[in-house]
Amino acid sequence: MTFFVFACLVFWSCENDVEKVNATNERKPNIEEAFKIESFLSQAGLQRAKLVAPYMKRYTMDTSYLEFPRSLHVNFFDSTGKVESQVEALYGKYLETQSKVYLRDSVVAFNVKGDTLRTPDLWWDQNTRKFFTDKVVRFKSSTKVIYGGKGFEADQDLSHYTIFQPTGVLLVPDSMTAQ
């Protein structure tokens, strides 16, 4: 009889609040922090990029990503190891599983020829080695300045680019003047 009473008390007293149990079981991302980052990307034994940032957070859960909330600078290298283009932004996020980088806040990309792209946000695809955005861009080269073009795609060295819906001023060579 004592056992029966004790067992009844145990079963009646073991009531869990569902909200407390769910809060305990809630998965939280694992966050790692690093300061004064200098990271190199290589593919097929060749150095392709160098990233420098003052601060980085790495989140790991179902999908993992790196976040650069205090600015970053990236140098991209050609096959000979020379810098071909550079990118700066106040915020960056590297989506590891997609091999893509999202940049925002005062994004500037420029190459060794002086071609410069300014945009509020920009994506870089590591696999295709291309930049792209659907936002308004400003592109300046030695022969043209394009203001307010909406949408942009280019090789990472900015040599071949497409501006969707461009507006701006283009310098026409003398050989193309109206006759």
XYZ file of C-alpha atoms in Angstrom:
179
model
C 0.000 0.000 0.000
C 2.839 2.398 0.833
C 4.377 1.724 -2.565
C 1.077 2.489 -4.305
C 0.674 5.821 -2.464
C 4.295 6.779 -3.186
C 3.917 5.903 -6.895
C 0.722 7.967 -7.151
C 2.421 10.975 -5.569
C 5.367 10.695 -7.955
C 3.178 10.519 -11.070
C 0.908 13.365 -9.987
C 3.761 15.605 -8.968
C 5.676 15.115 -12.246
C 3.908 17.652 -14.392
C 6.022 19.715 -16.805
C 5.076 23.069 -18.170
C 5.180 22.676 -21.978
C 6.574 26.190 -22.518
C 9.442 25.547 -20.107
C 10.284 22.266 -21.820
C 10.222 23.891 -25.274
C 12.412 26.761 -24.066
C 14.931 24.252 -22.736
C 14.966 22.310 -26.004
C 15.237 25.418 -28.209
C 18.266 25.193 -30.475
C 20.554 28.191 -30.381
C 23.326 28.930 -32.850
C 26.890 28.390 -31.823
C 28.664 31.756 -32.192
C 32.409 32.183 -32.537
C 34.120 35.584 -32.605
C 37.453 36.649 -34.044
C 39.337 39.924 -34.268
C 41.841 41.293 -36.801
C 40.924 38.814 -39.526
C 43.217 38.090 -42.449
C 41.907 35.195 -44.524
C 43.027 33.758 -47.859
C 40.965 31.907 -50.459
C 42.705 29.548 -52.840
C 41.358 27.368 -55.630
C 43.336 24.736 -57.511
C 46.472 25.773 -55.643
C 46.222 29.434 -56.686
C 45.556 32.308 -54.333
C 42.265 33.878 -55.461
C 41.379 36.360 -52.716
C 42.525 37.940 -49.482
C 40.010 39.244 -46.946
C 40.872 41.692 -44.178
C 38.335 42.651 -41.498
C 38.532 44.032 -37.959
C 35.875 41.667 -36.563
C 34.062 38.494 -37.554
C 31.323 36.286 -36.139
C 30.784 32.683 -37.234
C 27.330 31.206 -36.711
C 26.845 27.444 -36.866
C 23.524 25.685 -36.759
C 21.656 23.982 -39.589
C 23.414 26.320 -42.010
C 26.543 28.173 -41.096
C 27.700 31.606 -42.157
C 30.341 34.211 -41.410
C 29.353 37.766 -40.605
C 31.565 40.862 -40.846
C 29.543 43.599 -39.092
C 32.362 46.175 -38.844
C 33.583 46.413 -42.456
C 35.757 44.318 -44.718
C 38.179 44.689 -47.615
C 38.847 41.980 -50.221
C 41.608 41.801 -52.828
C 40.923 39.481 -55.782
C 43.921 38.010 -57.626
C 44.359 36.910 -61.232
C 46.073 33.659 -62.258
C 49.526 35.276 -61.934
C 48.903 36.396 -58.347
C 48.464 40.102 -59.111
C 45.573 42.089 -57.655
C 42.921 42.484 -60.370
C 40.110 44.062 -58.325
C 39.114 45.062 -54.803
C 35.891 45.380 -52.834
C 35.079 47.309 -49.670
C 31.879 47.355 -47.627
C 30.745 48.229 -44.129
C 28.968 44.865 -43.733
C 29.479 41.419 -45.227
C 28.032 37.944 -44.860
C 29.514 34.733 -46.320
C 26.977 31.950 -46.836
C 29.232 28.888 -46.646
C 26.851 26.304 -48.096
C 26.003 28.514 -51.098
C 29.545 29.869 -51.617
C 28.132 33.393 -51.917
C 29.006 36.670 -50.235
C 26.475 39.398 -49.533
C 27.852 42.928 -49.094
C 25.924 46.013 -48.056
C 26.389 49.560 -46.791
C 28.663 51.735 -48.918
C 29.836 48.966 -51.246
C 32.656 49.984 -53.586
C 34.279 47.650 -56.114
C 37.139 48.769 -58.355
C 39.738 47.249 -60.648
C 43.319 48.081 -61.615
C 42.124 50.095 -64.668
C 40.224 52.463 -62.359
C 36.707 51.253 -63.189
C 34.612 51.820 -60.064
C 31.236 50.480 -59.009
C 29.221 51.949 -56.130
C 26.020 50.348 -54.872
C 24.070 49.876 -51.629
C 24.401 46.096 -51.828
C 26.227 43.540 -53.932
C 26.527 39.754 -54.181
C 29.639 37.799 -55.141
C 29.370 34.196 -56.290
C 32.562 32.321 -55.446
C 31.899 29.540 -57.986
C 31.208 31.757 -61.014
C 33.527 34.563 -59.823
C 30.857 37.177 -60.632
C 29.337 40.211 -58.929
C 25.620 40.929 -59.194
C 22.884 43.096 -57.714
C 19.341 44.171 -58.486
C 19.805 47.541 -56.778
C 20.708 50.935 -58.217
C 24.368 51.227 -59.190
C 26.788 53.943 -60.228
C 29.532 52.789 -62.565
C 32.448 54.983 -63.633
C 35.144 54.125 -66.144
C 37.603 56.234 -68.148
C 35.041 56.632 -70.948
C 31.668 56.731 -69.216
C 29.757 57.443 -66.049
C 26.470 55.609 -65.616
C 24.224 56.882 -62.834
C 21.221 55.067 -61.503
C 21.419 51.904 -63.529
C 19.233 49.346 -61.809
C 20.715 45.880 -61.744
C 24.287 44.881 -62.494
C 26.314 41.785 -63.314
C 30.053 41.582 -63.919
C 33.132 39.405 -63.786
C 35.001 39.931 -60.527
C 37.654 41.980 -62.360
C 34.868 44.268 -63.721
C 36.147 43.737 -67.275
C 32.864 42.451 -68.710
C 29.722 43.914 -67.193
C 26.052 44.412 -67.871
C 23.964 47.211 -66.404
C 20.253 46.600 -66.606
C 18.173 49.802 -67.079
C 21.138 52.225 -67.410
C 20.983 56.020 -67.273
C 23.911 58.414 -67.547
C 26.464 60.191 -69.680
C 28.550 58.390 -72.283
C 31.536 59.963 -74.038
C 31.323 59.326 -77.775
C 34.597 59.176 -79.740
C 35.091 61.866 -82.427
C 34.894 59.196 -85.116
C 31.243 58.656 -84.218
C 30.036 62.273 -84.452
C 26.885 63.010 -86.428
C 27.428 63.900 -90.083
